């Protein structure tokens, strides 16, 4: 994914979560951080002081932390964006709208949508100590924040609706 796509994604998330769009300096800061530039280099590119770029960068990283519901700093921005982008693209061939303008796309290599078939060899209630299920549990809360109903979350994550319903 190129920088323009990343900036568009971040702008949509910020707009949906906190009602603000990225300004030009914030865009340059994200680009600069992803290129591992110092704030002084970013400031030179934008035409402002290093102190101003650093202040705006600090505020931006704080907004991203609120929007993504996880700590974001200059050192982990790339991995946070990678995780958040994967959350938004790994779910299929159909597009589901959440609240404002956030979407989750479903990538499907099949010609038809999958039809879930219960696996009788598996226990009815999954063992939530498993790392995969722990990730799914954590995703339930994020997907609820995006406005999905429990039925939609169950379908996206491949969990039984009753299981999703029990997760706080």
Tab-separated table of N, CA and C in Angstrom:
chain	number	residue	atom	x	y	z
A	1	UNK	N	0.850	-1.171	0.000
A	1	UNK	CA	0.000	0.000	0.000
A	1	UNK	C	0.894	1.231	0.000
A	2	UNK	N	0.599	2.195	-0.860
A	2	UNK	CA	1.461	3.364	-0.942
A	2	UNK	C	1.056	4.438	0.060
A	3	UNK	N	1.878	5.457	0.151
A	3	UNK	CA	1.681	6.514	1.149
A	3	UNK	C	0.346	7.219	0.963
A	4	UNK	N	-0.056	7.467	-0.280
A	4	UNK	CA	-1.337	8.144	-0.530
A	4	UNK	C	-2.505	7.335	0.033
A	5	UNK	N	-2.462	6.015	-0.135
A	5	UNK	CA	-3.517	5.152	0.413
A	5	UNK	C	-3.513	5.180	1.936
A	6	UNK	N	-2.327	5.158	2.512
A	6	UNK	CA	-2.206	5.201	3.970
A	6	UNK	C	-2.769	6.514	4.497
A	7	UNK	N	-2.407	7.626	3.858
A	7	UNK	CA	-2.908	8.929	4.296
A	7	UNK	C	-4.423	9.018	4.158
A	8	UNK	N	-4.962	8.453	3.086
A	8	UNK	CA	-6.413	8.447	2.895
A	8	UNK	C	-7.093	7.626	4.000
A	9	UNK	N	-6.511	6.469	4.321
A	9	UNK	CA	-7.053	5.621	5.383
A	9	UNK	C	-7.046	6.363	6.719
A	10	UNK	N	-5.908	6.966	7.071
A	10	UNK	CA	-5.797	7.686	8.345
A	10	UNK	C	-6.792	8.837	8.384
A	11	UNK	N	-6.919	9.569	7.279
A	11	UNK	CA	-7.852	10.693	7.217
A	11	UNK	C	-9.292	10.226	7.450
A	12	UNK	N	-9.664	9.100	6.829
A	12	UNK	CA	-11.023	8.572	7.008
A	12	UNK	C	-11.261	8.144	8.457
A	13	UNK	N	-10.269	7.491	9.057
A	13	UNK	CA	-10.422	7.043	10.440
A	13	UNK	C	-10.563	8.245	11.368
A	14	UNK	N	-9.693	9.243	11.212
A	14	UNK	CA	-9.768	10.431	12.069
A	14	UNK	C	-11.093	11.159	11.874
A	15	UNK	N	-11.534	11.265	10.643
A	15	UNK	CA	-12.805	11.925	10.360
A	15	UNK	C	-13.961	11.193	11.032
A	16	UNK	N	-13.961	9.865	10.931
A	16	UNK	CA	-15.053	9.069	11.510
A	16	UNK	C	-15.004	9.061	13.030
A	17	UNK	N	-13.814	8.964	13.603
A	17	UNK	CA	-13.687	8.813	15.053
A	17	UNK	C	-13.732	10.129	15.808
A	18	UNK	N	-13.055	11.165	15.284
A	18	UNK	CA	-12.983	12.411	16.052
A	18	UNK	C	-13.449	13.623	15.262
A	19	UNK	N	-13.898	13.421	14.040
A	19	UNK	CA	-14.468	14.509	13.261
A	19	UNK	C	-13.463	15.499	12.703
A	20	UNK	N	-12.204	15.107	12.591
A	20	UNK	CA	-11.178	15.998	12.044
A	20	UNK	C	-10.479	15.326	10.869
A	21	UNK	N	-10.071	16.139	9.906
A	21	UNK	CA	-9.298	15.657	8.772
A	21	UNK	C	-7.839	16.045	8.956
A	22	UNK	N	-6.950	15.340	8.284
A	22	UNK	CA	-5.529	15.663	8.322
A	22	UNK	C	-5.268	16.979	7.585
A	23	UNK	N	-4.402	17.828	8.169
A	23	UNK	CA	-3.969	19.011	7.430
A	23	UNK	C	-2.660	18.673	6.721
A	24	UNK	N	-2.141	19.620	5.955
A	24	UNK	CA	-0.943	19.356	5.146
A	24	UNK	C	0.264	18.975	6.003
A	25	UNK	N	0.470	19.691	7.113
A	25	UNK	CA	1.618	19.384	7.965
A	25	UNK	C	1.474	17.995	8.585
A	26	UNK	N	0.280	17.638	9.022
A	26	UNK	CA	0.069	16.307	9.599
A	26	UNK	C	0.359	15.220	8.560
A	27	UNK	N	-0.022	15.458	7.324
A	27	UNK	CA	0.279	14.505	6.247
A	27	UNK	C	1.788	14.357	6.070
A	28	UNK	N	2.500	15.499	6.062
A	28	UNK	CA	3.960	15.468	5.920
A	28	UNK	C	4.602	14.753	7.103
A	29	UNK	N	4.048	14.925	8.293
A	29	UNK	CA	4.594	14.264	9.481
A	29	UNK	C	4.440	12.754	9.365
A	30	UNK	N	3.268	12.284	8.960
A	30	UNK	CA	3.075	10.838	8.793
A	30	UNK	C	4.040	10.306	7.740
A	31	UNK	N	4.118	10.998	6.610
A	31	UNK	CA	5.058	10.567	5.562
A	31	UNK	C	6.484	10.530	6.094
A	32	UNK	N	6.876	11.579	6.810
A	32	UNK	CA	8.224	11.656	7.347
A	32	UNK	C	8.525	10.571	8.355
A	33	UNK	N	7.571	10.304	9.248
A	33	UNK	CA	7.768	9.247	10.248
A	33	UNK	C	7.933	7.901	9.548
A	34	UNK	N	7.112	7.652	8.537
A	34	UNK	CA	7.207	6.386	7.816
A	34	UNK	C	8.532	6.266	7.056
A	35	UNK	N	9.134	7.417	6.713
A	35	UNK	CA	10.439	7.419	6.049
A	35	UNK	C	11.583	7.515	7.062
A	36	UNK	N	11.216	7.450	8.359
A	36	UNK	CA	12.187	7.500	9.453
A	36	UNK	C	12.959	8.824	9.497
A	37	UNK	N	12.269	9.906	9.163
A	37	UNK	CA	12.885	11.230	9.204
A	37	UNK	C	12.752	11.835	10.596
A	38	UNK	N	13.651	12.750	10.910
A	38	UNK	CA	13.573	13.512	12.158
A	38	UNK	C	12.599	14.668	11.941
A	39	UNK	N	12.065	15.185	13.058
A	39	UNK	CA	11.138	16.315	12.945
A	39	UNK	C	11.806	17.517	12.272
A	40	UNK	N	13.099	17.702	12.489
A	40	UNK	CA	13.791	18.834	11.857
A	40	UNK	C	13.793	18.681	10.329
A	41	UNK	N	13.953	17.462	9.834
A	41	UNK	CA	13.909	17.220	8.389
A	41	UNK	C	12.494	17.425	7.838
A	42	UNK	N	11.512	16.973	8.596
A	42	UNK	CA	10.109	17.161	8.191
A	42	UNK	C	9.804	18.649	8.136
A	43	UNK	N	10.269	19.397	9.140
A	43	UNK	CA	10.038	20.840	9.205
A	43	UNK	C	10.672	21.545	8.009
A	44	UNK	N	11.883	21.127	7.639
A	44	UNK	CA	12.549	21.731	6.484
A	44	UNK	C	11.734	21.501	5.210
A	45	UNK	N	11.208	20.295	5.052
A	45	UNK	CA	10.405	19.959	3.877
A	45	UNK	C	9.130	20.795	3.837
A	46	UNK	N	8.499	20.994	5.005
A	46	UNK	CA	7.223	21.702	5.061
A	46	UNK	C	7.401	23.214	5.108
A	47	UNK	N	8.533	23.650	5.674
A	47	UNK	CA	8.774	25.093	5.781
A	47	UNK	C	8.313	25.679	7.102
A	48	UNK	N	8.532	24.941	8.186
A	48	UNK	CA	8.198	25.446	9.514
A	48	UNK	C	9.362	25.124	10.453
A	49	UNK	N	9.249	25.521	11.706
A	49	UNK	CA	10.312	25.224	12.660
A	49	UNK	C	10.217	23.783	13.123
A	50	UNK	N	11.328	23.247	13.568
A	50	UNK	CA	11.349	21.875	14.073
A	50	UNK	C	10.456	21.751	15.308
A	51	UNK	N	10.455	22.781	16.145
A	51	UNK	CA	9.610	22.770	17.342
A	51	UNK	C	8.133	22.690	17.001
A	52	UNK	N	7.720	23.449	15.977
A	52	UNK	CA	6.320	23.420	15.560
A	52	UNK	C	5.960	22.037	15.004
A	53	UNK	N	6.834	21.482	14.172
A	53	UNK	CA	6.581	20.149	13.610
A	53	UNK	C	6.489	19.114	14.726
A	54	UNK	N	7.345	19.227	15.726
A	54	UNK	CA	7.331	18.281	16.846
A	54	UNK	C	6.044	18.409	17.656
A	55	UNK	N	5.593	19.640	17.900
A	55	UNK	CA	4.343	19.858	18.646
A	55	UNK	C	3.143	19.286	17.888
A	56	UNK	N	3.094	19.561	16.587
A	56	UNK	CA	1.986	19.046	15.766
A	56	UNK	C	2.065	17.522	15.699
A	57	UNK	N	3.275	16.987	15.593
A	57	UNK	CA	3.462	15.530	15.559
A	57	UNK	C	2.984	14.872	16.837
A	58	UNK	N	3.318	15.477	17.982
A	58	UNK	CA	2.880	14.939	19.274
A	58	UNK	C	1.358	14.921	19.352
A	59	UNK	N	0.735	16.022	18.949
A	59	UNK	CA	-0.732	16.102	18.966
A	59	UNK	C	-1.352	15.070	18.010
A	60	UNK	N	-0.754	14.920	16.832
A	60	UNK	CA	-1.244	13.959	15.843
A	60	UNK	C	-1.160	12.531	16.376
A	61	UNK	N	-0.030	12.174	16.966
A	61	UNK	CA	0.133	10.817	17.503
A	61	UNK	C	-0.864	10.560	18.635
A	62	UNK	N	-1.169	11.586	19.400
A	62	UNK	CA	-2.173	11.461	20.466
A	62	UNK	C	-3.565	11.223	19.859
A	63	UNK	N	-3.895	11.952	18.785
A	63	UNK	CA	-5.185	11.756	18.102
A	63	UNK	C	-5.276	10.352	17.522
A	64	UNK	N	-4.169	9.865	16.940
A	64	UNK	CA	-4.165	8.512	16.375
A	64	UNK	C	-4.326	7.465	17.471
A	65	UNK	N	-3.730	7.706	18.627
A	65	UNK	CA	-3.896	6.789	19.753
A	65	UNK	C	-5.366	6.688	20.138
A	66	UNK	N	-6.044	7.829	20.187
A	66	UNK	CA	-7.477	7.834	20.513
A	66	UNK	C	-8.288	7.148	19.418
A	67	UNK	N	-7.969	7.438	18.167
A	67	UNK	CA	-8.737	6.886	17.048
A	67	UNK	C	-8.569	5.379	16.921
A	68	UNK	N	-7.344	4.876	17.131
A	68	UNK	CA	-7.070	3.451	16.973
A	68	UNK	C	-7.214	2.682	18.271
A	69	UNK	N	-7.465	3.381	19.359
A	69	UNK	CA	-7.660	2.754	20.668
A	69	UNK	C	-6.440	1.921	21.092
A	70	UNK	N	-5.255	2.438	20.782
A	70	UNK	CA	-4.007	1.832	21.232
A	70	UNK	C	-2.933	2.912	21.182
A	71	UNK	N	-1.911	2.779	22.023
A	71	UNK	CA	-0.865	3.811	22.041
A	71	UNK	C	-0.132	3.892	20.697
A	72	UNK	N	0.026	5.113	20.203
A	72	UNK	CA	0.750	5.335	18.953
A	72	UNK	C	1.850	6.353	19.241
A	73	UNK	N	3.074	6.022	18.841
A	73	UNK	CA	4.185	6.965	18.938
A	73	UNK	C	5.005	6.879	17.665
A	74	UNK	N	6.014	7.709	17.586
A	74	UNK	CA	6.834	7.771	16.373
A	74	UNK	C	7.485	6.425	16.060
A	75	UNK	N	7.834	5.678	17.108
A	75	UNK	CA	8.511	4.399	16.926
A	75	UNK	C	7.610	3.250	16.509
A	76	UNK	N	6.288	3.348	16.792
A	76	UNK	CA	5.413	2.219	16.452
A	76	UNK	C	4.329	2.569	15.432
A	77	UNK	N	4.375	3.775	14.879
A	77	UNK	CA	3.328	4.200	13.941
A	77	UNK	C	3.167	3.213	12.787
A	78	UNK	N	4.266	2.787	12.211
A	78	UNK	CA	4.203	1.887	11.063
A	78	UNK	C	3.501	0.572	11.425
A	79	UNK	N	3.854	-0.023	12.557
A	79	UNK	CA	3.234	-1.300	12.929
A	79	UNK	C	1.763	-1.122	13.308
A	80	UNK	N	1.411	0.003	13.940
A	80	UNK	CA	0.006	0.258	14.273
A	80	UNK	C	-0.808	0.401	12.985
A	81	UNK	N	-0.288	1.178	12.040
A	81	UNK	CA	-1.006	1.351	10.771
A	81	UNK	C	-1.143	0.025	10.031
A	82	UNK	N	-0.097	-0.770	10.065
A	82	UNK	CA	-0.153	-2.087	9.410
A	82	UNK	C	-1.252	-2.946	10.026
A	83	UNK	N	-1.312	-2.967	11.362
A	83	UNK	CA	-2.355	-3.736	12.048
A	83	UNK	C	-3.745	-3.207	11.722
A	84	UNK	N	-3.904	-1.900	11.785
A	84	UNK	CA	-5.211	-1.299	11.540
A	84	UNK	C	-5.645	-1.487	10.086
A	85	UNK	N	-4.708	-1.367	9.165
A	85	UNK	CA	-5.035	-1.594	7.753
A	85	UNK	C	-5.431	-3.042	7.521
A	86	UNK	N	-4.733	-3.982	8.155
A	86	UNK	CA	-5.078	-5.400	8.010
A	86	UNK	C	-6.452	-5.676	8.578
A	87	UNK	N	-6.795	-5.033	9.677
A	87	UNK	CA	-8.125	-5.183	10.262
A	87	UNK	C	-9.173	-4.728	9.259
A	88	UNK	N	-8.842	-3.722	8.461
A	88	UNK	CA	-9.794	-3.155	7.533
A	88	UNK	C	-9.801	-3.801	6.157
A	89	UNK	N	-8.863	-4.727	5.856
A	89	UNK	CA	-8.889	-5.318	4.524
A	89	UNK	C	-8.985	-6.831	4.505
A	90	UNK	N	-8.917	-7.490	5.627
A	90	UNK	CA	-8.858	-8.945	5.611
A	90	UNK	C	-10.202	-9.640	5.749
A	91	UNK	N	-11.311	-8.946	5.518
A	91	UNK	CA	-12.582	-9.557	5.820
A	91	UNK	C	-13.506	-9.834	4.652
A	92	UNK	N	-13.166	-9.636	3.420
A	92	UNK	CA	-14.020	-10.148	2.385
A	92	UNK	C	-14.286	-9.377	1.142
A	93	UNK	N	-15.169	-9.913	0.347
A	93	UNK	CA	-15.508	-9.476	-0.992
A	93	UNK	C	-16.642	-8.461	-0.981
A	94	UNK	N	-17.321	-8.367	0.128
A	94	UNK	CA	-18.393	-7.376	0.237
A	94	UNK	C	-17.906	-6.230	1.111
A	95	UNK	N	-18.524	-5.087	0.966
A	95	UNK	CA	-18.155	-3.913	1.735
A	95	UNK	C	-19.235	-3.667	2.769
A	96	UNK	N	-18.818	-3.482	4.010
A	96	UNK	CA	-19.747	-3.219	5.091
A	96	UNK	C	-19.463	-1.825	5.613
A	97	UNK	N	-20.474	-0.966	5.678
A	97	UNK	CA	-20.277	0.386	6.184
A	97	UNK	C	-20.465	0.414	7.689
A	98	UNK	N	-19.593	1.160	8.346
A	98	UNK	CA	-19.667	1.301	9.794
A	98	UNK	C	-19.874	2.752	10.124
A	99	UNK	N	-21.023	3.078	10.654
A	99	UNK	CA	-21.260	4.436	11.112
A	99	UNK	C	-21.071	5.440	9.994
A	100	UNK	N	-19.993	6.203	10.047
A	100	UNK	CA	-19.765	7.270	9.077
A	100	UNK	C	-19.267	6.709	7.755
A	101	UNK	N	-17.947	6.724	7.549
A	101	UNK	CA	-17.438	6.308	6.241
A	101	UNK	C	-16.436	5.175	6.323
A	102	UNK	N	-16.254	4.582	7.504
A	102	UNK	CA	-15.322	3.465	7.607
A	102	UNK	C	-15.897	2.252	6.907
A	103	UNK	N	-15.048	1.502	6.223
A	103	UNK	CA	-15.506	0.280	5.584
A	103	UNK	C	-14.534	-0.841	5.867
A	104	UNK	N	-15.073	-2.034	5.870
A	104	UNK	CA	-14.237	-3.227	5.937
A	104	UNK	C	-14.515	-3.993	4.667
A	105	UNK	N	-13.487	-4.290	3.951
A	105	UNK	CA	-13.631	-5.046	2.718
A	105	UNK	C	-13.326	-6.508	2.987
A	106	UNK	N	-14.006	-7.394	2.302
A	106	UNK	CA	-13.862	-8.825	2.498
A	106	UNK	C	-13.205	-9.388	1.260
A	107	UNK	N	-12.020	-9.948	1.402
A	107	UNK	CA	-11.299	-10.518	0.270
A	107	UNK	C	-11.638	-11.998	0.194
A	108	UNK	N	-12.153	-12.430	-0.958
A	108	UNK	CA	-12.589	-13.803	-1.117
A	108	UNK	C	-12.051	-14.324	-2.436
A	109	UNK	N	-11.246	-15.367	-2.383
A	109	UNK	CA	-10.682	-15.934	-3.598
A	109	UNK	C	-11.644	-16.855	-4.316
A	110	UNK	N	-12.802	-17.113	-3.756
A	110	UNK	CA	-13.786	-18.015	-4.366
A	110	UNK	C	-14.755	-17.210	-5.219
A	111	UNK	N	-15.452	-17.888	-6.103
A	111	UNK	CA	-16.416	-17.205	-6.946
A	111	UNK	C	-17.712	-16.913	-6.201
A	112	UNK	N	-17.969	-17.627	-5.134
A	112	UNK	CA	-19.185	-17.409	-4.354
A	112	UNK	C	-18.799	-17.103	-2.922
A	113	UNK	N	-19.716	-16.459	-2.199
A	113	UNK	CA	-19.464	-16.195	-0.791
A	113	UNK	C	-19.462	-17.516	-0.029
A	114	UNK	N	-18.589	-17.645	0.960
A	114	UNK	CA	-18.531	-18.900	1.701
A	114	UNK	C	-19.804	-19.134	2.505
A	115	UNK	N	-20.210	-20.382	2.569
A	115	UNK	CA	-21.341	-20.778	3.392
A	115	UNK	C	-20.787	-21.533	4.589
A	116	UNK	N	-20.955	-20.969	5.796
A	116	UNK	CA	-20.394	-21.650	6.958
A	116	UNK	C	-21.062	-23.011	7.177
A	117	UNK	N	-20.249	-24.016	7.383
A	117	UNK	CA	-20.728	-25.351	7.678
A	117	UNK	C	-20.195	-25.717	9.055
A	118	UNK	N	-21.095	-26.058	9.981
A	118	UNK	CA	-20.616	-26.383	11.316
A	118	UNK	C	-19.684	-27.585	11.286
A	119	UNK	N	-18.594	-27.491	12.018
A	119	UNK	CA	-17.628	-28.572	12.115
A	119	UNK	C	-17.953	-29.368	13.379
A	120	UNK	N	-18.534	-30.520	13.198
A	120	UNK	CA	-18.980	-31.339	14.342
A	120	UNK	C	-17.812	-31.862	15.160
A	121	UNK	N	-16.601	-31.877	14.589
A	121	UNK	CA	-15.438	-32.388	15.324
A	121	UNK	C	-14.895	-31.376	16.322
A	122	UNK	N	-15.352	-30.113	16.229
A	122	UNK	CA	-14.880	-29.074	17.136
A	122	UNK	C	-15.852	-28.917	18.298
A	123	UNK	N	-15.346	-28.537	19.477
A	123	UNK	CA	-16.241	-28.299	20.607
A	123	UNK	C	-17.158	-27.115	20.317
A	124	UNK	N	-18.347	-27.139	20.917
A	124	UNK	CA	-19.337	-26.093	20.680
A	124	UNK	C	-18.831	-24.735	21.162
A	125	UNK	N	-18.140	-24.696	22.285
A	125	UNK	CA	-17.605	-23.455	22.818
A	125	UNK	C	-16.103	-23.470	22.656
A	126	UNK	N	-15.542	-22.519	21.902
A	126	UNK	CA	-14.103	-22.528	21.685
A	126	UNK	C	-13.332	-22.234	22.961
A	127	UNK	N	-12.101	-22.727	23.024
A	127	UNK	CA	-11.213	-22.475	24.156
A	127	UNK	C	-10.619	-21.091	23.958
A	128	UNK	N	-11.019	-20.125	24.771
A	128	UNK	CA	-10.588	-18.756	24.575
A	128	UNK	C	-9.191	-18.491	25.112
A	129	UNK	N	-8.485	-19.495	25.572
A	129	UNK	CA	-7.087	-19.319	25.953
A	129	UNK	C	-6.192	-19.369	24.727
A	130	UNK	N	-6.692	-19.916	23.632
A	130	UNK	CA	-5.966	-20.003	22.371
A	130	UNK	C	-5.656	-18.579	21.892
A	131	UNK	N	-4.451	-18.340	21.402
A	131	UNK	CA	-4.033	-17.007	20.963
A	131	UNK	C	-4.906	-16.451	19.853
A	132	UNK	N	-5.323	-17.308	18.909
A	132	UNK	CA	-6.155	-16.853	17.798
A	132	UNK	C	-7.484	-16.342	18.317
A	133	UNK	N	-8.087	-17.097	19.228
A	133	UNK	CA	-9.368	-16.672	19.769
A	133	UNK	C	-9.214	-15.421	20.623
A	134	UNK	N	-8.079	-15.261	21.293
A	134	UNK	CA	-7.856	-14.058	22.092
A	134	UNK	C	-7.835	-12.832	21.181
A	135	UNK	N	-7.206	-12.955	20.026
A	135	UNK	CA	-7.180	-11.858	19.062
A	135	UNK	C	-8.601	-11.550	18.597
A	136	UNK	N	-9.381	-12.595	18.329
A	136	UNK	CA	-10.763	-12.401	17.895
A	136	UNK	C	-11.575	-11.704	18.983
A	137	UNK	N	-11.362	-12.080	20.235
A	137	UNK	CA	-12.070	-11.451	21.349
A	137	UNK	C	-11.750	-9.959	21.384
A	138	UNK	N	-10.473	-9.620	21.222
A	138	UNK	CA	-10.074	-8.214	21.236
A	138	UNK	C	-10.676	-7.462	20.050
A	139	UNK	N	-10.818	-8.144	18.919
A	139	UNK	CA	-11.379	-7.502	17.732
A	139	UNK	C	-12.875	-7.242	17.888
A	140	UNK	N	-13.563	-8.037	18.716
A	140	UNK	CA	-14.997	-7.849	18.922
A	140	UNK	C	-15.265	-6.434	19.421
A	141	UNK	N	-14.504	-5.993	20.410
A	141	UNK	CA	-14.698	-4.653	20.957
A	141	UNK	C	-14.461	-3.570	19.915
A	142	UNK	N	-13.400	-3.717	19.121
A	142	UNK	CA	-13.111	-2.717	18.089
A	142	UNK	C	-14.212	-2.684	17.038
A	143	UNK	N	-14.683	-3.860	16.638
A	143	UNK	CA	-15.739	-3.913	15.622
A	143	UNK	C	-17.047	-3.340	16.162
A	144	UNK	N	-17.314	-3.536	17.451
A	144	UNK	CA	-18.507	-2.916	18.050
A	144	UNK	C	-18.375	-1.397	18.034
A	145	UNK	N	-17.169	-0.890	18.318
A	145	UNK	CA	-16.947	0.557	18.292
A	145	UNK	C	-17.183	1.123	16.892
A	146	UNK	N	-16.931	0.319	15.880
A	146	UNK	CA	-17.155	0.756	14.512
A	146	UNK	C	-18.622	0.646	14.106
A	147	UNK	N	-19.463	0.106	14.987
A	147	UNK	CA	-20.898	0.071	14.734
A	147	UNK	C	-21.459	-1.249	14.248
A	148	UNK	N	-20.657	-2.322	14.254
A	148	UNK	CA	-21.172	-3.616	13.818
A	148	UNK	C	-22.067	-4.220	14.895
A	149	UNK	N	-23.048	-4.945	14.443
A	149	UNK	CA	-23.908	-5.702	15.349
A	149	UNK	C	-23.241	-7.049	15.618
A	150	UNK	N	-23.636	-7.705	16.708
A	150	UNK	CA	-23.025	-8.979	17.091
A	150	UNK	C	-23.122	-10.026	15.979
A	151	UNK	N	-24.237	-10.035	15.236
A	151	UNK	CA	-24.396	-11.000	14.156
A	151	UNK	C	-23.345	-10.768	13.067
A	152	UNK	N	-23.096	-9.487	12.739
A	152	UNK	CA	-22.105	-9.156	11.725
A	152	UNK	C	-20.703	-9.521	12.202
A	153	UNK	N	-20.433	-9.239	13.472
A	153	UNK	CA	-19.124	-9.554	14.040
A	153	UNK	C	-18.885	-11.056	14.004
A	154	UNK	N	-19.900	-11.824	14.375
A	154	UNK	CA	-19.774	-13.283	14.365
A	154	UNK	C	-19.442	-13.780	12.958
A	155	UNK	N	-20.120	-13.217	11.963
A	155	UNK	CA	-19.873	-13.634	10.582
A	155	UNK	C	-18.459	-13.272	10.139
A	156	UNK	N	-18.032	-12.053	10.437
A	156	UNK	CA	-16.706	-11.589	10.024
A	156	UNK	C	-15.598	-12.402	10.677
A	157	UNK	N	-15.735	-12.691	11.970
A	157	UNK	CA	-14.685	-13.380	12.715
A	157	UNK	C	-14.808	-14.898	12.683
A	158	UNK	N	-15.916	-15.408	12.147
A	158	UNK	CA	-16.094	-16.854	12.084
A	158	UNK	C	-16.378	-17.460	13.448
A	159	UNK	N	-17.054	-16.700	14.299
A	159	UNK	CA	-17.434	-17.180	15.625
A	159	UNK	C	-18.945	-17.384	15.677
A	160	UNK	N	-19.385	-18.212	16.594
A	160	UNK	CA	-20.817	-18.392	16.795
A	160	UNK	C	-21.395	-17.106	17.389
A	161	UNK	N	-22.581	-16.734	16.952
A	161	UNK	CA	-23.235	-15.516	17.437
A	161	UNK	C	-23.362	-15.547	18.956
A	162	UNK	N	-23.687	-16.697	19.510
A	162	UNK	CA	-23.846	-16.820	20.959
A	162	UNK	C	-22.536	-16.504	21.690
A	163	UNK	N	-21.426	-16.898	21.074
A	163	UNK	CA	-20.112	-16.635	21.676
A	163	UNK	C	-19.828	-15.140	21.661
A	164	UNK	N	-20.089	-14.484	20.537
A	164	UNK	CA	-19.847	-13.050	20.431
A	164	UNK	C	-20.714	-12.301	21.434
A	165	UNK	N	-21.951	-12.748	21.569
A	165	UNK	CA	-22.899	-12.111	22.481
A	165	UNK	C	-22.402	-12.130	23.930
A	166	UNK	N	-21.637	-13.172	24.295
A	166	UNK	CA	-21.158	-13.333	25.666
A	166	UNK	C	-19.919	-12.473	25.963
A	167	UNK	N	-19.256	-11.977	24.933
A	167	UNK	CA	-18.033	-11.200	25.123
A	167	UNK	C	-18.388	-9.773	25.468
A	168	UNK	N	-17.820	-9.271	26.563
A	168	UNK	CA	-18.093	-7.882	26.989
A	168	UNK	C	-17.200	-6.924	26.271
